[in-house]
Amino acid sequence: MKRISILGSTGSIGTQALDVIRNNRDRYSVAALSCAGSVELLRKQIEEFRPEAAALAFEKDACMLSAEYKDVEFYWGKDGLNEIASMEGCDMVLNSLMGMRGLEPTLAAAEHGKDIAFANKETLVAGGEIVTETVRKNNVKLLPVDSEHSAIFQCLQGNEGNPIKRIILTASGGPFRGYTLKQLQKVTLEQALNHPNWSMGSKITIDSATMMNKGLEVIEAKWLFDVPLDKIQIVVHPQSVLHSAVEYEDCSVIGQLGNPDMRVPIAYAFAYPKRIDLGGSVSSLDMFSFEGGLTFHKADTDVFKTINMAYEASRRGGSYPVVLNGANEVLVDKFLHGLIGFTDIQNFLEKILEEHDPIYNLTLEQVLEEDRKIRELTEAITI
């Protein structure tokens, strides 16, 4: 029986992870849960899964639930996340938090010997060197949950020692594939939130529409698989059937295919190195359903400028990826609240990166401080 703490249990990844556990109660149980604002959903999850602990964003919510569930230990705030990520009786931590909130709990889990199922790319973008070194030093597993990185991870199995020629990182292209820059300037929030293939939270959906999500995934792949940037190629694949692939030096390409369903990579991370029956909750891929075939295209980096920004920020290193990630989060939030236009996200981001004065060899404290400063700077932007 593997006991799992889920950071972000009320979000898209968290609820699907609980679905995997629900269908495999002989294998997994819940050690702890956490949420930011969805207190009512967390209450239902506590009723069903009976964790030992839970963490909430605010003390008042933790105190309220503590009065109802005497057998559950409640925590709150940043310290609460760190507590449930490192608690005794937990074998694995699923980090599905959004943004930089996931950095410190990831380190706390690794430092306490917990394997980590990882769905918090921003943490690796901003703190990749610190995270990978902590994971290595404590001899724990960092198992990817993002569908593309899980696919790459699966394609690497059984090929240890075989040099990689390239990683093929697939992208759906989002709702605006094929748009010109002029067309992109006119898109609405409703259009940007309408992803053609995946059901995700609003922030990651906007990142997919701007293609920033793919840029962040390039940086994530660099750290996860220790592969140079020039060996990571983005390929637009609208059907989202090939989730990613690896080409080896003999030019053989091994890919992972399946219907778009996040329960598959979640289950693979939970069960690694085994695979488990998902109880009919995931449908088999119908190979005859794609009458137009599976198609692949180059990413349009002239229209979607965020891709090259991500490559360049990673090449420059130091605080550049921290700035890329932090500024993007704030700009996406501004767009979600109607304060800026869609293309303002990449335009402001380009200007911020050009004006950034970098620092290198960052400590954890410096990463957090650079993140704080760039968020303040970006919050002050108006149009």
PDB file of N, CA and C in Angstrom, residues 330 334 352 355 372-381:
ATOM      1  N   VAL A 330       2.118  36.619 -13.891  1.00  0.00           N
ATOM      2  CA  VAL A 330       1.415  37.865 -13.608  1.00  0.00           C
ATOM      3  C   VAL A 330       0.692  38.375 -14.854  1.00  0.00           C
ATOM      4  N   LYS A 334      -3.283  39.065 -15.476  1.00  0.00           N
ATOM      5  CA  LYS A 334      -3.810  40.347 -15.964  1.00  0.00           C
ATOM      6  C   LYS A 334      -4.741  40.125 -17.160  1.00  0.00           C
ATOM      7  N   ILE A 352      10.426  42.849 -20.794  1.00  0.00           N
ATOM      8  CA  ILE A 352      10.933  42.559 -19.445  1.00  0.00           C
ATOM      9  C   ILE A 352      12.237  41.778 -19.512  1.00  0.00           C
ATOM     10  N   GLU A 355      15.228  43.893 -20.622  1.00  0.00           N
ATOM     11  CA  GLU A 355      15.695  44.863 -19.632  1.00  0.00           C
ATOM     12  C   GLU A 355      16.236  44.215 -18.368  1.00  0.00           C
ATOM     13  N   ARG A 372       9.908  37.362  -6.469  1.00  0.00           N
ATOM     14  CA  ARG A 372       9.100  38.402  -5.821  1.00  0.00           C
ATOM     15  C   ARG A 372       9.274  39.744  -6.531  1.00  0.00           C
ATOM     16  N   LYS A 373      10.507  40.100  -6.841  1.00  0.00           N
ATOM     17  CA  LYS A 373      10.776  41.402  -7.459  1.00  0.00           C
ATOM     18  C   LYS A 373      10.162  41.503  -8.849  1.00  0.00           C
ATOM     19  N   ILE A 374      10.263  40.427  -9.634  1.00  0.00           N
ATOM     20  CA  ILE A 374       9.739  40.522 -11.002  1.00  0.00           C
ATOM     21  C   ILE A 374       8.216  40.559 -10.998  1.00  0.00           C
ATOM     22  N   ARG A 375       7.598  39.917 -10.007  1.00  0.00           N
ATOM     23  CA  ARG A 375       6.142  39.977  -9.905  1.00  0.00           C
ATOM     24  C   ARG A 375       5.691  41.394  -9.557  1.00  0.00           C
ATOM     25  N   GLU A 376       6.389  42.027  -8.657  1.00  0.00           N
ATOM     26  CA  GLU A 376       6.059  43.414  -8.296  1.00  0.00           C
ATOM     27  C   GLU A 376       6.209  44.333  -9.507  1.00  0.00           C
ATOM     28  N   LEU A 377       7.290  44.150 -10.224  1.00  0.00           N
ATOM     29  CA  LEU A 377       7.544  44.958 -11.409  1.00  0.00           C
ATOM     30  C   LEU A 377       6.456  44.760 -12.461  1.00  0.00           C
ATOM     31  N   THR A 378       6.085  43.517 -12.682  1.00  0.00           N
ATOM     32  CA  THR A 378       5.083  43.201 -13.706  1.00  0.00           C
ATOM     33  C   THR A 378       3.686  43.652 -13.286  1.00  0.00           C
ATOM     34  N   GLU A 379       3.380  43.561 -12.001  1.00  0.00           N
ATOM     35  CA  GLU A 379       2.075  44.011 -11.502  1.00  0.00           C
ATOM     36  C   GLU A 379       1.858  45.494 -11.803  1.00  0.00           C
ATOM     37  N   ALA A 380       2.946  46.249 -11.831  1.00  0.00           N
ATOM     38  CA  ALA A 380       2.839  47.707 -12.040  1.00  0.00           C
ATOM     39  C   ALA A 380       2.586  48.080 -13.483  1.00  0.00           C
ATOM     40  N   ILE A 381       2.666  47.130 -14.401  1.00  0.00           N
ATOM     41  CA  ILE A 381       2.478  47.402 -15.825  1.00  0.00           C
ATOM     42  C   ILE A 381       1.020  47.751 -16.110  1.00  0.00           C
TER      43      ILE A 381
END
